[in-house]
Coordinates of C-alpha atoms and ligand atoms in Angstrom, one line a residue:
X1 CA -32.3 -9.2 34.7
X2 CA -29.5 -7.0 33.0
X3 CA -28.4 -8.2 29.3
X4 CA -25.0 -6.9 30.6
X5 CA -25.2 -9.7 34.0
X6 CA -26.3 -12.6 32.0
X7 CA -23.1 -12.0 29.2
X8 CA -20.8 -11.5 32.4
X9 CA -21.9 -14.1 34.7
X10 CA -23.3 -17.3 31.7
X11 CA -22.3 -16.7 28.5
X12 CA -18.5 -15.2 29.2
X13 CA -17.5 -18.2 30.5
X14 CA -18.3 -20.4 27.4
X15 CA -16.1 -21.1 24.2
X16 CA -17.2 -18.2 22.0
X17 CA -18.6 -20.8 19.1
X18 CA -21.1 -22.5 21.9
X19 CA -21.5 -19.0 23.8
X20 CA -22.9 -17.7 20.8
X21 CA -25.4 -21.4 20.1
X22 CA -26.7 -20.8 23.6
X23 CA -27.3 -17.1 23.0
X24 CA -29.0 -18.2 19.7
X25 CA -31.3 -20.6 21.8
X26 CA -32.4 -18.4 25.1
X27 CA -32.5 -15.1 22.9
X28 CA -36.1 -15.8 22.4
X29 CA -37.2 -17.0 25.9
X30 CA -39.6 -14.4 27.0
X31 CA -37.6 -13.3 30.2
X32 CA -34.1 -13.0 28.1
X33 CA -35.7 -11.1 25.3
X34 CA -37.4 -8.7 27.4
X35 CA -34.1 -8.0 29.0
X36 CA -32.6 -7.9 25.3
X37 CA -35.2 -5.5 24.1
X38 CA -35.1 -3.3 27.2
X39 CA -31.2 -3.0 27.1
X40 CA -31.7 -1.7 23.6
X41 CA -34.4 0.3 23.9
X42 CA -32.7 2.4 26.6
X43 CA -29.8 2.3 24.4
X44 CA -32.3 4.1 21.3
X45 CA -33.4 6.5 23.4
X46 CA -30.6 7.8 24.7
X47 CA -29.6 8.3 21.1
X48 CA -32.8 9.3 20.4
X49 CA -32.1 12.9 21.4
X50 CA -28.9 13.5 19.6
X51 CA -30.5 12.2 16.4
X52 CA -33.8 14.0 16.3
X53 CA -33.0 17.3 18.2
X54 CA -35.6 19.0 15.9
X55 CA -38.3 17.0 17.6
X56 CA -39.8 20.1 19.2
X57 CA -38.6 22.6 17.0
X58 CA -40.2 22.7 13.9
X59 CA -43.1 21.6 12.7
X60 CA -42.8 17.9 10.8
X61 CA -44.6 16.2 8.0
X62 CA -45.7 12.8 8.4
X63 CA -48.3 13.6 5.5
X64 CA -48.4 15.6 2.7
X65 CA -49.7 19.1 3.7
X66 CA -53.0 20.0 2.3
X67 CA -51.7 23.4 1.1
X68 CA -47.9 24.4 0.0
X69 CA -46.0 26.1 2.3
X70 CA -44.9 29.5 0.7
X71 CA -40.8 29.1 -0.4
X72 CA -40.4 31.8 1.4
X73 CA -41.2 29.7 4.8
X74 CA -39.6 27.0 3.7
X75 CA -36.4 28.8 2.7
X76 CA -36.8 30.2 6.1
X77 CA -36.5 27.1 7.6
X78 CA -33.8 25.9 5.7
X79 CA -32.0 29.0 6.8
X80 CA -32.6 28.6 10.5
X81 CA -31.1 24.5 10.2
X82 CA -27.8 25.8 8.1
X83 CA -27.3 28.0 11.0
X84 CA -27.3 25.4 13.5
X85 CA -25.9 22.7 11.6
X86 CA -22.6 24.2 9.8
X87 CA -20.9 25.7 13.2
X88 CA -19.2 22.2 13.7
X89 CA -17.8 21.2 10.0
X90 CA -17.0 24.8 9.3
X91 CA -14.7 25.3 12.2
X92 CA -13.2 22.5 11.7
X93 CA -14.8 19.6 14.8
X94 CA -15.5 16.7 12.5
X95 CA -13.2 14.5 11.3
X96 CA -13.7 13.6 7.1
X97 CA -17.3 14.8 6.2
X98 CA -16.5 18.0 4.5
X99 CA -12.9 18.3 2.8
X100 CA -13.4 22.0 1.3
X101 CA -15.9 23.9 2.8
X102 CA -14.4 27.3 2.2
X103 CA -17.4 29.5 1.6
X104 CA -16.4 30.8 -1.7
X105 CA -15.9 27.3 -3.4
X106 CA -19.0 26.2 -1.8
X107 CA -20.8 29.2 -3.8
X108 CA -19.3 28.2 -6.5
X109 CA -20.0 24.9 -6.7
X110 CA -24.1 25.8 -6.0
X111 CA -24.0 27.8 -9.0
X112 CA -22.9 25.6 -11.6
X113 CA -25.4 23.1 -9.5
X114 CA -28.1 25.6 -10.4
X115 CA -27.6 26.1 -13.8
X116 CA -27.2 22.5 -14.6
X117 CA -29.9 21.2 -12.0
X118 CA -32.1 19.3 -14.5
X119 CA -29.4 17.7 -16.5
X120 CA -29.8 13.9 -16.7
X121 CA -26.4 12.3 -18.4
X122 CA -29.2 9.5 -19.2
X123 CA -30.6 11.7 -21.7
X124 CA -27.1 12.1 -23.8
X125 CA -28.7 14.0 -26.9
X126 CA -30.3 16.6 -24.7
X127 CA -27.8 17.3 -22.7
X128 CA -24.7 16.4 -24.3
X129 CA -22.4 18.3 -21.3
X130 CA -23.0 15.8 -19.3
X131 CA -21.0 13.4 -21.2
X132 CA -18.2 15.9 -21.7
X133 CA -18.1 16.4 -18.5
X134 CA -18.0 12.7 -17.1
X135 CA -15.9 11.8 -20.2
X136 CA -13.3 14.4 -19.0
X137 CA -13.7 13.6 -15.2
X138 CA -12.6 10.2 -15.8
X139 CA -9.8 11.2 -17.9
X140 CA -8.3 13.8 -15.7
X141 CA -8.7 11.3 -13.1
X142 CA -7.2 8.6 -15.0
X143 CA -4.1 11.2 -15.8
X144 CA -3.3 12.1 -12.5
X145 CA -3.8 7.9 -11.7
X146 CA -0.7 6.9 -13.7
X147 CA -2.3 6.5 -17.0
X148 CA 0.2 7.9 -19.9
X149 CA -2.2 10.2 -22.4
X150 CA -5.9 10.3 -22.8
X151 CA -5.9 7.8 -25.8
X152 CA -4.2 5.1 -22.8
X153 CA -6.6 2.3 -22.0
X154 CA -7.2 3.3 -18.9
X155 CA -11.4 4.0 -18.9
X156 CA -13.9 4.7 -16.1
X157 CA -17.2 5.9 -15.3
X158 CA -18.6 8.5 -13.1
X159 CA -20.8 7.0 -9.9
X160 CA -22.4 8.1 -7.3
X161 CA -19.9 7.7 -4.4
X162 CA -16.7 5.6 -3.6
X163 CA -19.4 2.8 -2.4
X164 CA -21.2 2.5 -5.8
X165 CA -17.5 2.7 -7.2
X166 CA -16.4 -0.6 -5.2
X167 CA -19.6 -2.4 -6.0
X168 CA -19.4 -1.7 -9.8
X169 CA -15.7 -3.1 -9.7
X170 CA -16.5 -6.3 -7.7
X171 CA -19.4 -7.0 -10.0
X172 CA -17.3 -6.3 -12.7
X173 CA -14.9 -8.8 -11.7
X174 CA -17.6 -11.2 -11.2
X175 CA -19.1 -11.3 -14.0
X176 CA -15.7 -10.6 -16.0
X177 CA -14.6 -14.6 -14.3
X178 CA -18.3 -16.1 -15.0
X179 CA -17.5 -15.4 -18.5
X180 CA -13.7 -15.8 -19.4
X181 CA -13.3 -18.3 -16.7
X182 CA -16.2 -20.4 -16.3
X183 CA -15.9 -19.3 -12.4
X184 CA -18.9 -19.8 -10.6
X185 CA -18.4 -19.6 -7.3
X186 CA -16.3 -16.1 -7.3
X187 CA -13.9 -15.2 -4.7
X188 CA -12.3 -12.0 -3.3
X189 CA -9.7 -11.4 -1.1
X190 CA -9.9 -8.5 1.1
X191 CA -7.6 -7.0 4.1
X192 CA -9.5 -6.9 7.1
X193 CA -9.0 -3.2 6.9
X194 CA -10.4 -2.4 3.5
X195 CA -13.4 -0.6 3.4
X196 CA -16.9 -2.5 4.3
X197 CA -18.5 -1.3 0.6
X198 CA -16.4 -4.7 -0.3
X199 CA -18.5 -6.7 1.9
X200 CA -21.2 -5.1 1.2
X201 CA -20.1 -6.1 -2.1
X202 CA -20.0 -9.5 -1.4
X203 CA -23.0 -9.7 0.1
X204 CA -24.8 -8.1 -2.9
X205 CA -23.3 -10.7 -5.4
X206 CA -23.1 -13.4 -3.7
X207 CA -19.5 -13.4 -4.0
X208 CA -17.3 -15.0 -1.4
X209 CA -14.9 -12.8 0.8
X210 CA -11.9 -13.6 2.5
X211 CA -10.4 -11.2 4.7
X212 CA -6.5 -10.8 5.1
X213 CA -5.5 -10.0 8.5
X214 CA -3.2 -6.7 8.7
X215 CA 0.1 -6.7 10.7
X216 CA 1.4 -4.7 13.4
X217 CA 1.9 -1.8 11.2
X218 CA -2.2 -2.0 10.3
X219 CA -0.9 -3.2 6.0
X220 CA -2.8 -6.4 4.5
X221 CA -0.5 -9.6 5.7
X222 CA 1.5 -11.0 2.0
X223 CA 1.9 -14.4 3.1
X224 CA -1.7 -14.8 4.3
X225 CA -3.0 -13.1 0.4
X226 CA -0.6 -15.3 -0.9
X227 CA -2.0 -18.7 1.0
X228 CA -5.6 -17.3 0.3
X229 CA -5.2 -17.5 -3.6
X230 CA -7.8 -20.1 -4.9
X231 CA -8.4 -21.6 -8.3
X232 CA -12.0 -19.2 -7.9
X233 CA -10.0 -15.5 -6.5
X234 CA -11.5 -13.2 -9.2
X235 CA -9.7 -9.7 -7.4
X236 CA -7.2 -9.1 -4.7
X237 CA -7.7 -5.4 -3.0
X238 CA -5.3 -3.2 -1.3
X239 CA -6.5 0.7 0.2
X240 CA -4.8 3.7 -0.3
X241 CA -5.0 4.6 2.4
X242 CA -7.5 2.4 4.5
X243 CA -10.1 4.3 5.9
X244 CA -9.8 3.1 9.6
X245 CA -5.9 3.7 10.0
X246 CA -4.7 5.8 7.1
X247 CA -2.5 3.2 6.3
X248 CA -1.6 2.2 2.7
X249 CA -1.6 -1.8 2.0
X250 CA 1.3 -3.6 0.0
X251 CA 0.3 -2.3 -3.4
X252 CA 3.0 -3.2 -4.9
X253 CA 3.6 -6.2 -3.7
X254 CA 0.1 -7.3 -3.7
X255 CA -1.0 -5.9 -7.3
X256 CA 2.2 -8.0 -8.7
X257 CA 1.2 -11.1 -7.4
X258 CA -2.3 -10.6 -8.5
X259 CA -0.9 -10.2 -12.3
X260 CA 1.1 -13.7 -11.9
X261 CA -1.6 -15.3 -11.0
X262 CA -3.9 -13.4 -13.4
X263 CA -6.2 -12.4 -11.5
X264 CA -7.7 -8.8 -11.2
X265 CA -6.3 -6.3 -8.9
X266 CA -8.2 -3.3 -7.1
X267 CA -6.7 -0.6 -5.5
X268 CA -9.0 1.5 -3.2
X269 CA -8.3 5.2 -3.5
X270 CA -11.7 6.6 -2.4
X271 CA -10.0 7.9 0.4
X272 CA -6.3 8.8 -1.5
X273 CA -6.9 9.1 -4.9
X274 CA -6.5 12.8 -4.9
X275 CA -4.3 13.5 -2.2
X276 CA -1.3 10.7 -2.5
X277 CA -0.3 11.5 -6.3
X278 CA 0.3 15.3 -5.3
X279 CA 1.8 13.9 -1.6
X280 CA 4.4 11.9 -3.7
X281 CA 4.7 15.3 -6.2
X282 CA 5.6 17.3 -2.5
X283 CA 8.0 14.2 -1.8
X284 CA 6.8 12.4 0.8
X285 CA 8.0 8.4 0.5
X286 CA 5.1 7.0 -1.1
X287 CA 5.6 3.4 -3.3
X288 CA 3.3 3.7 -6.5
X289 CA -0.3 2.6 -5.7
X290 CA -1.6 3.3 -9.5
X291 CA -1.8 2.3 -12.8
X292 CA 2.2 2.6 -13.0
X293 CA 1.9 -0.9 -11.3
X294 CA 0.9 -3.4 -14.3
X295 CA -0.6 -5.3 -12.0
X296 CA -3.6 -2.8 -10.8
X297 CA -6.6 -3.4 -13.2
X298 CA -8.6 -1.2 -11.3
X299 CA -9.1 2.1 -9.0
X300 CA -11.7 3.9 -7.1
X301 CA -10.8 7.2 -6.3
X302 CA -13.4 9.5 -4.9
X303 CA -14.0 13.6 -6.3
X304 CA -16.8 13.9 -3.8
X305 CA -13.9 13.8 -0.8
X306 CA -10.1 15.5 -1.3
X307 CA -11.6 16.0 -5.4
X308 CA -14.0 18.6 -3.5
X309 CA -16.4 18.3 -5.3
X310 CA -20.0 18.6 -4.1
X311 CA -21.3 14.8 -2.4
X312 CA -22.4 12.3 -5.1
X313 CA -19.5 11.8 -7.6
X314 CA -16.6 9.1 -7.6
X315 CA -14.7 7.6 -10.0
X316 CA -14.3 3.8 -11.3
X317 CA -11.0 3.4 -13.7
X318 CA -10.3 0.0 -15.3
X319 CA -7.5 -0.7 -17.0
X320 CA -9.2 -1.7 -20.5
X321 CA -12.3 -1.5 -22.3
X322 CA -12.9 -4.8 -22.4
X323 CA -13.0 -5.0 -18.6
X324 CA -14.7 -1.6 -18.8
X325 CA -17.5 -3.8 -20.7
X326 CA -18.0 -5.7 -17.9
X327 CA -19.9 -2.9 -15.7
X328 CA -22.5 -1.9 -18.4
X329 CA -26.2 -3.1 -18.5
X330 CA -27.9 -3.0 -21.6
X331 CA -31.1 -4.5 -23.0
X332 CA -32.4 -5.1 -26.5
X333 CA -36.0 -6.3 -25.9
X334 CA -37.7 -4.3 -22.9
X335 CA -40.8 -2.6 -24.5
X336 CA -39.2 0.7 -23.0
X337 CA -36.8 0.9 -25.8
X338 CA -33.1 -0.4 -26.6
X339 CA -32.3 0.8 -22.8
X340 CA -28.3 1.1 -21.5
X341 CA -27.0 2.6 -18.0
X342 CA -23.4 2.3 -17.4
X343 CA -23.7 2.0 -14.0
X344 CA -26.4 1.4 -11.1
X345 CA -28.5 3.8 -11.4
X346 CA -30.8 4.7 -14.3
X347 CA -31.5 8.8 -14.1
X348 CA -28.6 10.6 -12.6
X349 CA -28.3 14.2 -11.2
X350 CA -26.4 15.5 -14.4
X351 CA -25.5 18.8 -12.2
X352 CA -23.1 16.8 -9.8
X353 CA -20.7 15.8 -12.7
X354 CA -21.3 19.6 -14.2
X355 CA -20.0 20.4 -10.4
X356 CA -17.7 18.3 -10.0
X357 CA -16.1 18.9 -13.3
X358 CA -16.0 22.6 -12.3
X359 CA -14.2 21.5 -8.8
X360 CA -11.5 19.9 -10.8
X361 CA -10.5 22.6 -13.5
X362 CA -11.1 25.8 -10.8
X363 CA -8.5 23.6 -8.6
X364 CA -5.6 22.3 -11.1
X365 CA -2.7 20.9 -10.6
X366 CA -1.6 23.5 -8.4
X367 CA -4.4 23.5 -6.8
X368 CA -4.2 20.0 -5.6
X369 CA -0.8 20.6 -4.5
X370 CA -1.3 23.0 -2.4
X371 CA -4.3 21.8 -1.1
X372 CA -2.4 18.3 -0.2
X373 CA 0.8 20.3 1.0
X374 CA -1.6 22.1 4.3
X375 CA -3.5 18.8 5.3
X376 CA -0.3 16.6 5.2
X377 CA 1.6 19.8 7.1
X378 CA -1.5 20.1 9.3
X379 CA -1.5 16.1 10.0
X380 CA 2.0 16.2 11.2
X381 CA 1.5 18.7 13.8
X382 CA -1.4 16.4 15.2
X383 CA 0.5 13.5 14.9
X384 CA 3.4 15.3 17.3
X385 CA 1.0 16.3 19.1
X386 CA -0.9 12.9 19.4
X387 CA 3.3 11.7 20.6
X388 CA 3.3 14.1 23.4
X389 CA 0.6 12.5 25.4
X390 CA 2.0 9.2 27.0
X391 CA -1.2 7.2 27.1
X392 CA -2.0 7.5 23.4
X393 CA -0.3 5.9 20.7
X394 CA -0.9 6.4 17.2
X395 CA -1.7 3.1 15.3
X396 CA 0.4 2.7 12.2
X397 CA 2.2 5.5 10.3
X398 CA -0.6 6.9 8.6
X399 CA -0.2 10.5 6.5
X400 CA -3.6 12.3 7.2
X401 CA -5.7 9.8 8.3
X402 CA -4.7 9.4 12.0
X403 CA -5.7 6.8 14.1
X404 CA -5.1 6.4 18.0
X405 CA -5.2 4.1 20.8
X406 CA -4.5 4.1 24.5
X407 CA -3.6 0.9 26.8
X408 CA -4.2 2.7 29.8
X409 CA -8.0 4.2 28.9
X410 CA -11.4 3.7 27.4
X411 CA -10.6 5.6 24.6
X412 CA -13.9 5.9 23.5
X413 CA -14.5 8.0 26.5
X414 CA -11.7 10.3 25.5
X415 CA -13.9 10.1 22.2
X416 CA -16.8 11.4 24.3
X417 CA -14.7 14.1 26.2
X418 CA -14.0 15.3 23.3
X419 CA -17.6 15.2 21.5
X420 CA -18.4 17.2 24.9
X421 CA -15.9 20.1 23.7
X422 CA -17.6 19.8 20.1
X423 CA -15.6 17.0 18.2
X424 CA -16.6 14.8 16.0
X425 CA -14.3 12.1 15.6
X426 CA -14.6 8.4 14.2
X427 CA -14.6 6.0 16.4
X428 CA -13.5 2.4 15.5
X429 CA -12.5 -0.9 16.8
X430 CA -10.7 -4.3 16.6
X431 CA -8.9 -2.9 17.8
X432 CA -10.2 0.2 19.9
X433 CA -9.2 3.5 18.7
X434 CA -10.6 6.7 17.4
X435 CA -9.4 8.7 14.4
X436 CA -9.3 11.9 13.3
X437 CA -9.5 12.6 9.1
X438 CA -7.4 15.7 8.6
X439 CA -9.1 17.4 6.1
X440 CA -8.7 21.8 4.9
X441 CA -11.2 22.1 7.7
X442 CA -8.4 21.4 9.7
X443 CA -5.9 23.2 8.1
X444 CA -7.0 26.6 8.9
X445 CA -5.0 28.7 12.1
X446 CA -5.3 27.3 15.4
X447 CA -7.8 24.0 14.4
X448 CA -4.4 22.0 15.2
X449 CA -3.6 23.3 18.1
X450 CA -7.1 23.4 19.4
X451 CA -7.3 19.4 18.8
X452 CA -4.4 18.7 20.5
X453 CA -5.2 21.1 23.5
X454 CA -9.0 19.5 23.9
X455 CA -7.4 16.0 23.4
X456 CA -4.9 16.6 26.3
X457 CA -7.7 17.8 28.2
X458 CA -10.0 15.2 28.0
X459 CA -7.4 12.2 28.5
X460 CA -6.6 14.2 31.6
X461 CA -10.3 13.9 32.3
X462 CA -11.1 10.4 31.6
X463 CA -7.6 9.7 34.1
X464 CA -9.6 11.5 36.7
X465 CA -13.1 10.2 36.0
X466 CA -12.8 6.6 34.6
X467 CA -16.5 6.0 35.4
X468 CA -18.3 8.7 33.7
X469 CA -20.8 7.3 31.2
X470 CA -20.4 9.4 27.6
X471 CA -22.7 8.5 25.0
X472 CA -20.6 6.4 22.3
X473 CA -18.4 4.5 24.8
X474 CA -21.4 2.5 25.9
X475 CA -22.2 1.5 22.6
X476 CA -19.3 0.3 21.8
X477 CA -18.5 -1.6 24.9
X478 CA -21.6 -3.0 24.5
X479 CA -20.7 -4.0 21.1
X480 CA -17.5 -5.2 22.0
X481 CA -18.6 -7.5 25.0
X482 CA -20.9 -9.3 23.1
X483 CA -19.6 -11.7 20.8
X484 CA -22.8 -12.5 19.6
X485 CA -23.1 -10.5 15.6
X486 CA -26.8 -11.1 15.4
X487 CA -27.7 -8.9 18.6
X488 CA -25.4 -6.2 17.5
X489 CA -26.7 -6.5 14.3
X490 CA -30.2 -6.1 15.7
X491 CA -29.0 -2.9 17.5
X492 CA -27.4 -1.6 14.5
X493 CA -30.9 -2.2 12.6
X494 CA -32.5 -0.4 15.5
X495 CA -30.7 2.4 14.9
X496 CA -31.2 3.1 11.1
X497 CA -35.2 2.2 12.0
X498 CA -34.8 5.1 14.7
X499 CA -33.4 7.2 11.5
X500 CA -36.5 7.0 9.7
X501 CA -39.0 7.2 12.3
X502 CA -40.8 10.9 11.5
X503 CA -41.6 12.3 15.1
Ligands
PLP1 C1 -15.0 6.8 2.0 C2 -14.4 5.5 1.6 C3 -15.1 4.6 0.8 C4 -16.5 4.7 0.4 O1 -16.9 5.9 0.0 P1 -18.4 6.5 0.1 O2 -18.3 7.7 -0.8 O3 -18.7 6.8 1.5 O4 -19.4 5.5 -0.4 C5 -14.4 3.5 0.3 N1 -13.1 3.3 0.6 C6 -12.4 4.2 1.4 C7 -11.0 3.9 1.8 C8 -13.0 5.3 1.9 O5 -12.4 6.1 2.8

């Protein structure tokens, strides 16, 4: 029997809470896990092919060969993949991914990697550029965050991505309330929106999060945060902008009631840290998200995305050293040595900070400002666009980020029309939409226009065809149907098996 026939015609009936203790019970009877199993397995391999498409290309290594290749080959190869795999970003189909991508910064960027490639900031007194570089990253980031001078005490660290950024933060926090405030049993409270390196997070450190619902206009719900407050809440967060809508939260509002009730305050600027300082330098109405606000103790703000840096840098800013303590490890008795690491990792690619400190003084100020001025000008012609087709709305009023819906169509079938005419875009849900992440890709001549034309065509498509079968949409109605988190989990650990399986 069909997984899809025994949700619809059993378990759709039933209360969700019982649905799901029934599911738990006959998911392991043989004939209901064979029907499980099969339903995902067609699912993987129809994936399958778009994930691996090198399968019968070139040659793989499941082993170590017996004899080096000669570089020469394997530069050859190399070659032969960059050629197949940059058409999309470069022209400007994917949505986020690459924020720069002009071929002239990239070269750049590849030669400062080069010379610097086996600097290690672990090893401070051999390569003491490292910490200039990091030291200055975090101070030019902190600048441009609302902190006064260089001597303000607003600190940070380099890490390795806006993920590593968020957990370093939350443990922060965590262990910041163990200490000061005898809190074991730590809190956070998170909008439902924020991005999931905060339950990630949570899960890591066993800290407990509570997620904010977000309003009609997609920001984190103030009376909600304010009900959620418990004697154990070590941070509140707010994202500007959240990832899936492009929305910025309450900041304000949020990071002030945070300071009344002393408790930390995160702002999430992965996404907006360098694009909404200079957006609110071009005049666009944007309330302060930074350290302007007393109540904001801390910020992530990613280089590695609108910093354009190469991928593997972010930002952590606390307000204070003594929070800024929080984060480090250090040891005093390992046999190893007296042994520090200021964030998660112990070695560190050295040649990402020397590249992304290069990014950020080749770009400037002005830099910034005129990259930000073309993806906010760009955004607003997708967004009129976007208007213009009556059975999509767009969710919110996001900047650059742009999220759309339809209550007419599947829109992750317009997703797929559109991944037909090359697009990459995100897709999301609760609720169903997809988004595009206007980045310089984008802003180039015609990239605009071209979305919008290929969008127009494919809803007109999907109206026509409402039964054709794309390749995300299943997936998602799949995992929209089923209320049941373990079997989607299950899929999702399917997938990232399917990643690693060498063919
Ligand atoms: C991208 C992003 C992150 C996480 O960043 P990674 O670099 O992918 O780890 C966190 N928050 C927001 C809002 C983001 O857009």
């Amino acid at each position: 029997m069909d997984i899809q026939v025994i949700m619809d015609k059993y378990l759709s009936r039933l209360p969700q809470g019982i649905a799901a203790r029934v599911f738990n019970t006959i998911k392991d009877i043989g004939f209901v896990k064979k029907a499980i199993e099969k339903e995902l397995n067609t699912m993987m391999a129809d994936l399958e092919g778009s994930l691996k498409p090198y399968k019968d290309k070139l040659e793989s290594f499941a082993k170590l060969p017996e004899n080096g290749l000669g570089k020469k080959d394997i530069i050859n190869i190399m070659e032969d993949i960059h050629e197949t795999e940059i058409f999309r970003w470069e022209d400007g189909y994917v949505s986020g991914a690459v924020y720069h991508g002009d071929q002239d910064h990239i070269e750049f960027l590849n030669q400062i990697y080069g010379l610097n490639s086996q600097s290690n900031p672990l090893h401070s007194d051999i390569w003491p550029s490292a910490t200039k570089f990091e030291s200055e990253i975090v101070s030019m980031t902190a600048i441009m965050l609302g902190a006064d001078k260089t001597e303000d005490d607003i600190c940070g660290v380099v890490s390795s991505g806006g993920t590593e950024s968020i957990l370093l933060a939350m443990k922060t926090y965590r262990d910041r309330a163990r200490k000061e405030k005898n809190i074991t049993r730590p809190e956070m409270i998170v909008p439902v929106t924020a991005h999931a390196a905060f339950d990630k997070a949570a899960q890591y450190f066993n800290i407990k999060i509570i997620h904010i619902p977000v309003g009609p206009d997609f920001r984190a719900d103030m009376k909600v945060t304010k009900k959620a407050i418990t004697k154990n809440t070590i941070v509140i967060v707010g994202s500007s902008p959240c990832f899936p809508h492009g929305v910025i939260d309450p900041i304000e509002e949020l990071s002030e009631l945070a300071r009344k009730k002393g408790i930390g305050f995160h702002t999430d600027a992965c996404l907006g840290g360098f694009v909404v300082p200079w957006a609110e330098k071009l005049g666009y109405d944007i309330p302060p998200v930074d350290f302007r606000l007393p109540g904001v103790t801390s910020i992530s703000a990613d280089t590695h995305k609108y910093g354009y840096a190469a991928k593997g840098t972010s930002v952590i800013l606390y307000r204070g050293t003594k929070l800024r303590r929080y984060q480090y490890f250090t040891i005093t008795d390992w046999p190893g040595g007296l042994y520090f690491s200021p964030t998660f990792a112990g070695s560190r690619p050295g040649a990402l900070s020397a590249a992304c400190w290069a990014a950020m003084v080749s770009i400037g100020e002005k830099g910034y400002l005129a990259a930000t001025r073309k993806i906010l000008e760009t955004a607003s012609t997708i967004k009129s666009g976007i208007n213009q087709i009556p059975e999509l709305k767009i969710l919110g009023d996001p900047l650059w980020v742009i999220a759309f819906a339809s209550d007419d169509l599947n829109i992750y079938q317009v997703m797929d029309q559109m991944g037909q005419k090359g697009w990459s875009l995100n897709g999301l849900h609760k609720p169903a939409c997809v988004h595009i992440c206007v980045t310089l890709r984008h802003a180039r001549a015609g990239v605009a226009d071209r979305f919008i034309q290929d969008l127009k065509t494919s809803v007109e498509f999907v109206k026509a065809h409402p039964d054709e079968k794309g390749e995300m949409a299943p997936v998602y109605g799949m995992a929209a149907t089923i209320p049941f988190r373990g079997l989607v989990e299950d899929m999702l650990g399917k997938y990232i098996d399917l990643l690693y399986k060498v063919e």
